[in-house]
Amino acid sequence: MVEVESFVKGKQDNYYKYGGEPILYDLNYLKLLAKQYPTVDAVSSEIVNFSAIINLPKGTEHFMADIHGEHEAFDHVMRNASGVVKRKIDDTFGDTLTDAQKKELATLVYYPQEKIALQKSALAHFAEDELGEHAAQNSKDPALLEWYEIVMVRLIRLCRQSAYKYTHSKVRKAIPQHFQYIIEELLHENEHSVMKQGYYQGIVDSILAIDRTDDFIVVLAELIRKLVVDHLHIVGDIYDRGYGAHQVMDTLRRHHSVDIQWGNHDVLWIGAACGSEVCMADALRVSLRYANLETIEEGYGLNLTPLMRLALDHYQGEYAPTFQVKVKQTNLREKDLDLLSRMQKAIAVIQMKLEGQLIMRRPELQLAHRQFLHRIDFQAGTITLNGQVYKLIDGDFPTVDPEQPYELTKDEQNVVDKLKASFQHSSDLQKHARFLIDQGSIYKVYNGNLLYHACIPLTAEGDFQEFELCGRLLRGKVLLDGFDEMVRKAYYAQDSQEKAQALDVVWYLWCGENSPLFGKSKMATFERYFIAEKETHKEVKNFYYALRDDESVCVRIMGEFGLNATTSHIINGHVPVKVTAGEEPIRANGKLITIDGGFAKAYQKETGIAGYTLIFNSQGMHLVSHKPFESRERAIREDLDILPTSVFIEKNQARMLVGDTDIGVGLKADIVTLKSLLEAYRDGSVKEQ
Ligand SMILES: O=P(O)(O)OC[C@H]1O[C@](O)(COP(=O)(O)O)[C@@H](O)[C@@H]1O
Ligand SMILES: [Mn+2]
């Protein structure tokens, strides 16, 4: 139905009032816009283009959380698009291909280079056995050419099936320049069309003839993977525990469309990269705790020698078993592990001193109860907490001066200074921190859903918990906005005071009681290292975790963020869903979805699965759970795909179109603006260029 849109000159001559909504356009603005759309034709075709796009089905969004450095498993999920590629193959080929052929095609889409190499060597060995001669891997081997041709045609068909949801221009933009012409021709030609059969076959043959098949297959595979997942959301905790957070970050930096809602572990590394000594100490401590030298040394080239020397010079004594490195299989020798434990304790003591200093300079954070060193009786080897005396399981603090327990020794200060320089000079860490800042935020409202890693701090009554942030009492959405602003200030601030304050807030976001990224009464690091009594280890979750099952609480939170509660969802990570204990990822009658399914191996025993992916496409929402990932090598060799299991599906009433998404809202506004420019051309107020 075409609305008859009236167009009336506004009150003042240089303004335009358009349609029902009195949107006024400044003529100067339209003249500026005319530089981009210099003629009536140019602006008209854009209006038609945008109007077409808003009627396309909405692009598919994937949501994942708590990857915690598991880069091989994550990379596989990125490549198999959480099972969507396989589903596309089934939709495209049905039973015209055998299961084995479909699996082989899937592996080719996931790992094209490796699969081609495997095929070549298999054929070469076959030729050797058959022909008895050493058949060089000649790319003219008829068997190889035949395989190439078959898989190329299949890939083109699969690509065509994956591209149908998008405009030609969007697909073209996803193809590398040097293949745009060929792929577009093949995509828009039907290989069965009699008229163009020769033309189509000619293109395929020429690719084979000039030996461009490998590149062509790789480009097609990447294009298919790009088309099946339009946008990716990472709802926090990329870092820590697994060994490959730096590789996950590189995968995300290469991704065509991704946003990140920071997790507490992510802001810890942002703080460390931005110069927070206490965040740096804690990030190192956690890495040493998991013997994660890959991220520290290979990933970021951080210099551990000063810390190693400090550990060897001062921590030769006995240390608590709680400093044992928390990994099962490792290629590290016993004495390496012992050294890592000593380094972990050395940096843990530095961290406690630096935390003590921070708590003293930020009384508004109300964290005096989280200072420990001045409560220790070093003679008796005990500590007094809340009036209760506890025996320390490790009373050896060789670098702590009871008179000034929070002062760093000269050696410790030297280690901190050297480490800080090392973090600052790690170009890869700085690149990743920048990416987290550019693509990340504390929360995200996207296509009607609200994403944040942990919680919105609530009181027992379900009201938004108030918190003093830099002198302002904030709660709910404005509190999260305030925290978001502080993380960016920690990265961008030039003024040293401002930066120092922002960095202390970033540390609070990592472990503070009212942090929307942590949401627990305390991070019981000291207690878990030094005190045996389990009651001191208890981390009480924020009231949010008891109240989030109540639909009315979720509706109130959605309202706080301006969302329509009937169609919206809250999506969280942070707390693993204990599937084995019967816990559900879907809560509050479908209003809240928690997607921390234990991607991190450390959590898989209690979740019983290896992570979730939430898929939101034009038909609705679909949650899938992953099985533990073997290895990339097996996936390639045996076409072993880790296909997820469907957990729940929520169908939309009507198919969701681009016009129903945030991008669609923007496009509709742009259409109105462009129509104003068109009218201004037509009545001569703006001259065509
Ligand atoms: O298992 P570790 O390394 O001792 O860490 C335990 C700590 O990690 C936390 O669970 C925070 O990490 P997560 O955000 O990944 O849950 C703390 O609540 C807890 O004190
Ligand atoms: Mn977390």
PDB file of N, CA and C in Angstrom, residues 590-653:
ATOM      1  N   GLY A 590      10.736 -17.339  29.391  1.00  0.00           N
ATOM      2  CA  GLY A 590      11.361 -17.034  28.098  1.00  0.00           C
ATOM      3  C   GLY A 590      11.883 -15.624  27.972  1.00  0.00           C
ATOM      4  N   LYS A 591      11.719 -14.806  28.989  1.00  0.00           N
ATOM      5  CA  LYS A 591      12.163 -13.406  28.911  1.00  0.00           C
ATOM      6  C   LYS A 591      13.675 -13.302  29.092  1.00  0.00           C
ATOM      7  N   LEU A 592      14.270 -14.284  29.827  1.00  0.00           N
ATOM      8  CA  LEU A 592      15.704 -14.188  30.093  1.00  0.00           C
ATOM      9  C   LEU A 592      16.391 -15.477  29.640  1.00  0.00           C
ATOM     10  N   ILE A 593      17.489 -15.321  28.899  1.00  0.00           N
ATOM     11  CA  ILE A 593      18.216 -16.493  28.393  1.00  0.00           C
ATOM     12  C   ILE A 593      19.666 -16.389  28.858  1.00  0.00           C
ATOM     13  N   THR A 594      20.155 -17.427  29.572  1.00  0.00           N
ATOM     14  CA  THR A 594      21.567 -17.407  29.993  1.00  0.00           C
ATOM     15  C   THR A 594      22.306 -18.380  29.085  1.00  0.00           C
ATOM     16  N   ILE A 595      23.407 -17.916  28.504  1.00  0.00           N
ATOM     17  CA  ILE A 595      24.052 -18.728  27.472  1.00  0.00           C
ATOM     18  C   ILE A 595      25.478 -19.133  27.845  1.00  0.00           C
ATOM     19  N   ASP A 596      25.808 -19.082  29.170  1.00  0.00           N
ATOM     20  CA  ASP A 596      27.117 -19.614  29.571  1.00  0.00           C
ATOM     21  C   ASP A 596      26.950 -21.113  29.771  1.00  0.00           C
ATOM     22  N   GLY A 597      27.310 -21.844  28.694  1.00  0.00           N
ATOM     23  CA  GLY A 597      27.099 -23.296  28.749  1.00  0.00           C
ATOM     24  C   GLY A 597      28.388 -24.036  29.014  1.00  0.00           C
ATOM     25  N   GLY A 598      29.400 -23.309  29.517  1.00  0.00           N
ATOM     26  CA  GLY A 598      30.646 -24.027  29.827  1.00  0.00           C
ATOM     27  C   GLY A 598      31.463 -24.307  28.600  1.00  0.00           C
ATOM     28  N   PHE A 599      31.682 -23.270  27.790  1.00  0.00           N
ATOM     29  CA  PHE A 599      32.639 -23.410  26.687  1.00  0.00           C
ATOM     30  C   PHE A 599      33.993 -23.745  27.299  1.00  0.00           C
ATOM     31  N   ALA A 600      34.212 -23.108  28.500  1.00  0.00           N
ATOM     32  CA  ALA A 600      35.487 -23.297  29.210  1.00  0.00           C
ATOM     33  C   ALA A 600      35.512 -24.711  29.779  1.00  0.00           C
ATOM     34  N   LYS A 601      36.580 -25.450  29.499  1.00  0.00           N
ATOM     35  CA  LYS A 601      36.689 -26.832  29.959  1.00  0.00           C
ATOM     36  C   LYS A 601      36.484 -26.913  31.469  1.00  0.00           C
ATOM     37  N   ALA A 602      36.941 -25.855  32.186  1.00  0.00           N
ATOM     38  CA  ALA A 602      36.867 -25.873  33.654  1.00  0.00           C
ATOM     39  C   ALA A 602      35.423 -26.010  34.115  1.00  0.00           C
ATOM     40  N   TYR A 603      34.468 -25.648  33.261  1.00  0.00           N
ATOM     41  CA  TYR A 603      33.066 -25.656  33.699  1.00  0.00           C
ATOM     42  C   TYR A 603      32.286 -26.833  33.134  1.00  0.00           C
ATOM     43  N   GLN A 604      32.905 -27.584  32.201  1.00  0.00           N
ATOM     44  CA  GLN A 604      32.085 -28.557  31.468  1.00  0.00           C
ATOM     45  C   GLN A 604      31.556 -29.679  32.356  1.00  0.00           C
ATOM     46  N   LYS A 605      32.256 -29.964  33.463  1.00  0.00           N
ATOM     47  CA  LYS A 605      31.729 -31.075  34.269  1.00  0.00           C
ATOM     48  C   LYS A 605      30.407 -30.661  34.915  1.00  0.00           C
ATOM     49  N   GLU A 606      30.306 -29.373  35.284  1.00  0.00           N
ATOM     50  CA  GLU A 606      29.045 -29.006  35.960  1.00  0.00           C
ATOM     51  C   GLU A 606      27.953 -28.639  34.950  1.00  0.00           C
ATOM     52  N   THR A 607      28.376 -28.258  33.712  1.00  0.00           N
ATOM     53  CA  THR A 607      27.288 -27.941  32.763  1.00  0.00           C
ATOM     54  C   THR A 607      26.924 -29.170  31.932  1.00  0.00           C
ATOM     55  N   GLY A 608      27.874 -30.069  31.781  1.00  0.00           N
ATOM     56  CA  GLY A 608      27.577 -31.267  30.996  1.00  0.00           C
ATOM     57  C   GLY A 608      27.534 -31.011  29.515  1.00  0.00           C
ATOM     58  N   ILE A 609      27.759 -29.744  29.116  1.00  0.00           N
ATOM     59  CA  ILE A 609      27.814 -29.429  27.675  1.00  0.00           C
ATOM     60  C   ILE A 609      29.035 -28.531  27.457  1.00  0.00           C
ATOM     61  N   ALA A 610      29.243 -28.146  26.192  1.00  0.00           N
ATOM     62  CA  ALA A 610      30.414 -27.303  25.906  1.00  0.00           C
ATOM     63  C   ALA A 610      29.945 -25.999  25.289  1.00  0.00           C
ATOM     64  N   GLY A 611      29.052 -25.325  25.982  1.00  0.00           N
ATOM     65  CA  GLY A 611      28.664 -23.988  25.529  1.00  0.00           C
ATOM     66  C   GLY A 611      27.368 -23.987  24.736  1.00  0.00           C
ATOM     67  N   TYR A 612      26.792 -22.793  24.662  1.00  0.00           N
ATOM     68  CA  TYR A 612      25.563 -22.587  23.873  1.00  0.00           C
ATOM     69  C   TYR A 612      25.847 -21.599  22.744  1.00  0.00           C
ATOM     70  N   THR A 613      25.018 -21.651  21.729  1.00  0.00           N
ATOM     71  CA  THR A 613      24.882 -20.529  20.791  1.00  0.00           C
ATOM     72  C   THR A 613      23.390 -20.227  20.674  1.00  0.00           C
ATOM     73  N   LEU A 614      23.066 -18.950  20.868  1.00  0.00           N
ATOM     74  CA  LEU A 614      21.686 -18.517  20.622  1.00  0.00           C
ATOM     75  C   LEU A 614      21.635 -17.983  19.198  1.00  0.00           C
ATOM     76  N   ILE A 615      20.683 -18.461  18.428  1.00  0.00           N
ATOM     77  CA  ILE A 615      20.544 -18.049  17.017  1.00  0.00           C
ATOM     78  C   ILE A 615      19.229 -17.293  16.874  1.00  0.00           C
ATOM     79  N   PHE A 616      19.314 -16.073  16.328  1.00  0.00           N
ATOM     80  CA  PHE A 616      18.108 -15.239  16.192  1.00  0.00           C
ATOM     81  C   PHE A 616      17.983 -14.885  14.712  1.00  0.00           C
ATOM     82  N   ASN A 617      17.041 -15.546  14.009  1.00  0.00           N
ATOM     83  CA  ASN A 617      16.919 -15.255  12.566  1.00  0.00           C
ATOM     84  C   ASN A 617      15.507 -14.758  12.265  1.00  0.00           C
ATOM     85  N   SER A 618      15.161 -14.716  10.980  1.00  0.00           N
ATOM     86  CA  SER A 618      13.876 -14.081  10.629  1.00  0.00           C
ATOM     87  C   SER A 618      12.689 -14.910  11.102  1.00  0.00           C
ATOM     88  N   GLN A 619      12.932 -16.193  11.391  1.00  0.00           N
ATOM     89  CA  GLN A 619      11.823 -17.031  11.874  1.00  0.00           C
ATOM     90  C   GLN A 619      11.678 -16.944  13.380  1.00  0.00           C
ATOM     91  N   GLY A 620      12.784 -16.623  14.096  1.00  0.00           N
ATOM     92  CA  GLY A 620      12.654 -16.545  15.549  1.00  0.00           C
ATOM     93  C   GLY A 620      13.948 -16.895  16.238  1.00  0.00           C
ATOM     94  N   MET A 621      13.839 -17.417  17.471  1.00  0.00           N
ATOM     95  CA  MET A 621      15.013 -17.708  18.296  1.00  0.00           C
ATOM     96  C   MET A 621      15.223 -19.213  18.374  1.00  0.00           C
ATOM     97  N   HIS A 622      16.528 -19.610  18.380  1.00  0.00           N
ATOM     98  CA  HIS A 622      16.828 -21.041  18.425  1.00  0.00           C
ATOM     99  C   HIS A 622      18.083 -21.190  19.275  1.00  0.00           C
ATOM    100  N   LEU A 623      17.999 -21.921  20.383  1.00  0.00           N
ATOM    101  CA  LEU A 623      19.171 -22.115  21.239  1.00  0.00           C
ATOM    102  C   LEU A 623      19.733 -23.501  20.987  1.00  0.00           C
ATOM    103  N   VAL A 624      21.042 -23.560  20.719  1.00  0.00           N
ATOM    104  CA  VAL A 624      21.685 -24.855  20.499  1.00  0.00           C
ATOM    105  C   VAL A 624      22.811 -25.030  21.513  1.00  0.00           C
ATOM    106  N   SER A 625      23.037 -26.294  21.924  1.00  0.00           N
ATOM    107  CA  SER A 625      24.138 -26.548  22.863  1.00  0.00           C
ATOM    108  C   SER A 625      25.209 -27.371  22.146  1.00  0.00           C
ATOM    109  N   HIS A 626      26.471 -27.083  22.496  1.00  0.00           N
ATOM    110  CA  HIS A 626      27.601 -27.729  21.815  1.00  0.00           C
ATOM    111  C   HIS A 626      28.108 -28.918  22.637  1.00  0.00           C
ATOM    112  N   LYS A 627      28.651 -29.909  21.896  1.00  0.00           N
ATOM    113  CA  LYS A 627      29.315 -31.016  22.592  1.00  0.00           C
ATOM    114  C   LYS A 627      30.788 -30.648  22.713  1.00  0.00           C
ATOM    115  N   PRO A 628      31.493 -31.285  23.680  1.00  0.00           N
ATOM    116  CA  PRO A 628      32.929 -30.982  23.810  1.00  0.00           C
ATOM    117  C   PRO A 628      33.650 -31.203  22.480  1.00  0.00           C
ATOM    118  N   PHE A 629      34.531 -30.269  22.130  1.00  0.00           N
ATOM    119  CA  PHE A 629      35.208 -30.311  20.831  1.00  0.00           C
ATOM    120  C   PHE A 629      36.476 -31.137  20.947  1.00  0.00           C
ATOM    121  N   GLU A 630      36.630 -32.118  20.045  1.00  0.00           N
ATOM    122  CA  GLU A 630      37.831 -32.974  20.073  1.00  0.00           C
ATOM    123  C   GLU A 630      39.040 -32.145  19.689  1.00  0.00           C
ATOM    124  N   SER A 631      39.229 -32.054  18.378  1.00  0.00           N
ATOM    125  CA  SER A 631      40.377 -31.272  17.895  1.00  0.00           C
ATOM    126  C   SER A 631      40.120 -30.901  16.442  1.00  0.00           C
ATOM    127  N   ARG A 632      40.753 -29.836  16.030  1.00  0.00           N
ATOM    128  CA  ARG A 632      40.631 -29.346  14.655  1.00  0.00           C
ATOM    129  C   ARG A 632      41.132 -30.425  13.695  1.00  0.00           C
ATOM    130  N   GLU A 633      42.207 -31.077  14.096  1.00  0.00           N
ATOM    131  CA  GLU A 633      42.839 -32.068  13.214  1.00  0.00           C
ATOM    132  C   GLU A 633      41.855 -33.199  12.917  1.00  0.00           C
ATOM    133  N   ARG A 634      41.151 -33.694  13.962  1.00  0.00           N
ATOM    134  CA  ARG A 634      40.199 -34.801  13.729  1.00  0.00           C
ATOM    135  C   ARG A 634      39.021 -34.325  12.895  1.00  0.00           C
ATOM    136  N   ALA A 635      38.597 -33.079  13.155  1.00  0.00           N
ATOM    137  CA  ALA A 635      37.433 -32.552  12.419  1.00  0.00           C
ATOM    138  C   ALA A 635      37.735 -32.569  10.929  1.00  0.00           C
ATOM    139  N   ILE A 636      38.992 -32.256  10.577  1.00  0.00           N
ATOM    140  CA  ILE A 636      39.361 -32.174   9.150  1.00  0.00           C
ATOM    141  C   ILE A 636      39.549 -33.576   8.583  1.00  0.00           C
ATOM    142  N   ARG A 637      40.282 -34.410   9.311  1.00  0.00           N
ATOM    143  CA  ARG A 637      40.644 -35.748   8.787  1.00  0.00           C
ATOM    144  C   ARG A 637      39.399 -36.631   8.651  1.00  0.00           C
ATOM    145  N   GLU A 638      38.516 -36.519   9.656  1.00  0.00           N
ATOM    146  CA  GLU A 638      37.400 -37.490   9.641  1.00  0.00           C
ATOM    147  C   GLU A 638      36.063 -36.844   9.299  1.00  0.00           C
ATOM    148  N   ASP A 639      36.118 -35.594   8.752  1.00  0.00           N
ATOM    149  CA  ASP A 639      34.844 -34.880   8.511  1.00  0.00           C
ATOM    150  C   ASP A 639      33.996 -34.941   9.768  1.00  0.00           C
ATOM    151  N   LEU A 640      34.697 -34.863  10.910  1.00  0.00           N
ATOM    152  CA  LEU A 640      34.009 -35.025  12.189  1.00  0.00           C
ATOM    153  C   LEU A 640      33.432 -33.681  12.599  1.00  0.00           C
ATOM    154  N   ASP A 641      32.132 -33.512  12.411  1.00  0.00           N
ATOM    155  CA  ASP A 641      31.553 -32.216  12.715  1.00  0.00           C
ATOM    156  C   ASP A 641      30.935 -32.262  14.109  1.00  0.00           C
ATOM    157  N   ILE A 642      31.126 -31.196  14.865  1.00  0.00           N
ATOM    158  CA  ILE A 642      30.513 -31.149  16.193  1.00  0.00           C
ATOM    159  C   ILE A 642      29.203 -30.407  16.017  1.00  0.00           C
ATOM    160  N   LEU A 643      28.143 -31.185  15.692  1.00  0.00           N
ATOM    161  CA  LEU A 643      26.883 -30.503  15.440  1.00  0.00           C
ATOM    162  C   LEU A 643      26.130 -30.304  16.744  1.00  0.00           C
ATOM    163  N   PRO A 644      25.650 -29.094  16.964  1.00  0.00           N
ATOM    164  CA  PRO A 644      24.977 -28.795  18.231  1.00  0.00           C
ATOM    165  C   PRO A 644      23.605 -29.444  18.318  1.00  0.00           C
ATOM    166  N   THR A 645      23.115 -29.488  19.543  1.00  0.00           N
ATOM    167  CA  THR A 645      21.786 -30.047  19.810  1.00  0.00           C
ATOM    168  C   THR A 645      20.811 -28.898  20.042  1.00  0.00           C
ATOM    169  N   SER A 646      19.624 -29.028  19.459  1.00  0.00           N
ATOM    170  CA  SER A 646      18.645 -27.960  19.635  1.00  0.00           C
ATOM    171  C   SER A 646      18.080 -28.028  21.055  1.00  0.00           C
ATOM    172  N   VAL A 647      18.049 -26.870  21.730  1.00  0.00           N
ATOM    173  CA  VAL A 647      17.557 -26.832  23.114  1.00  0.00           C
ATOM    174  C   VAL A 647      16.172 -26.217  23.181  1.00  0.00           C
ATOM    175  N   PHE A 648      16.019 -25.104  22.469  1.00  0.00           N
ATOM    176  CA  PHE A 648      14.645 -24.553  22.441  1.00  0.00           C
ATOM    177  C   PHE A 648      14.478 -23.680  21.219  1.00  0.00           C
ATOM    178  N   ILE A 649      13.244 -23.586  20.790  1.00  0.00           N
ATOM    179  CA  ILE A 649      12.948 -22.749  19.610  1.00  0.00           C
ATOM    180  C   ILE A 649      11.750 -21.871  19.936  1.00  0.00           C
ATOM    181  N   GLU A 650      11.842 -20.601  19.555  1.00  0.00           N
ATOM    182  CA  GLU A 650      10.689 -19.704  19.736  1.00  0.00           C
ATOM    183  C   GLU A 650      10.406 -19.082  18.367  1.00  0.00           C
ATOM    184  N   LYS A 651       9.243 -19.405  17.826  1.00  0.00           N
ATOM    185  CA  LYS A 651       8.919 -18.933  16.479  1.00  0.00           C
ATOM    186  C   LYS A 651       8.312 -17.532  16.538  1.00  0.00           C
ATOM    187  N   ASN A 652       8.700 -16.678  15.559  1.00  0.00           N
ATOM    188  CA  ASN A 652       8.036 -15.372  15.443  1.00  0.00           C
ATOM    189  C   ASN A 652       6.650 -15.597  14.846  1.00  0.00           C
ATOM    190  N   GLN A 653       5.700 -14.725  15.186  1.00  0.00           N
ATOM    191  CA  GLN A 653       4.382 -14.806  14.513  1.00  0.00           C
ATOM    192  C   GLN A 653       4.625 -14.614  13.017  1.00  0.00           C
TER     193      GLN A 653
END
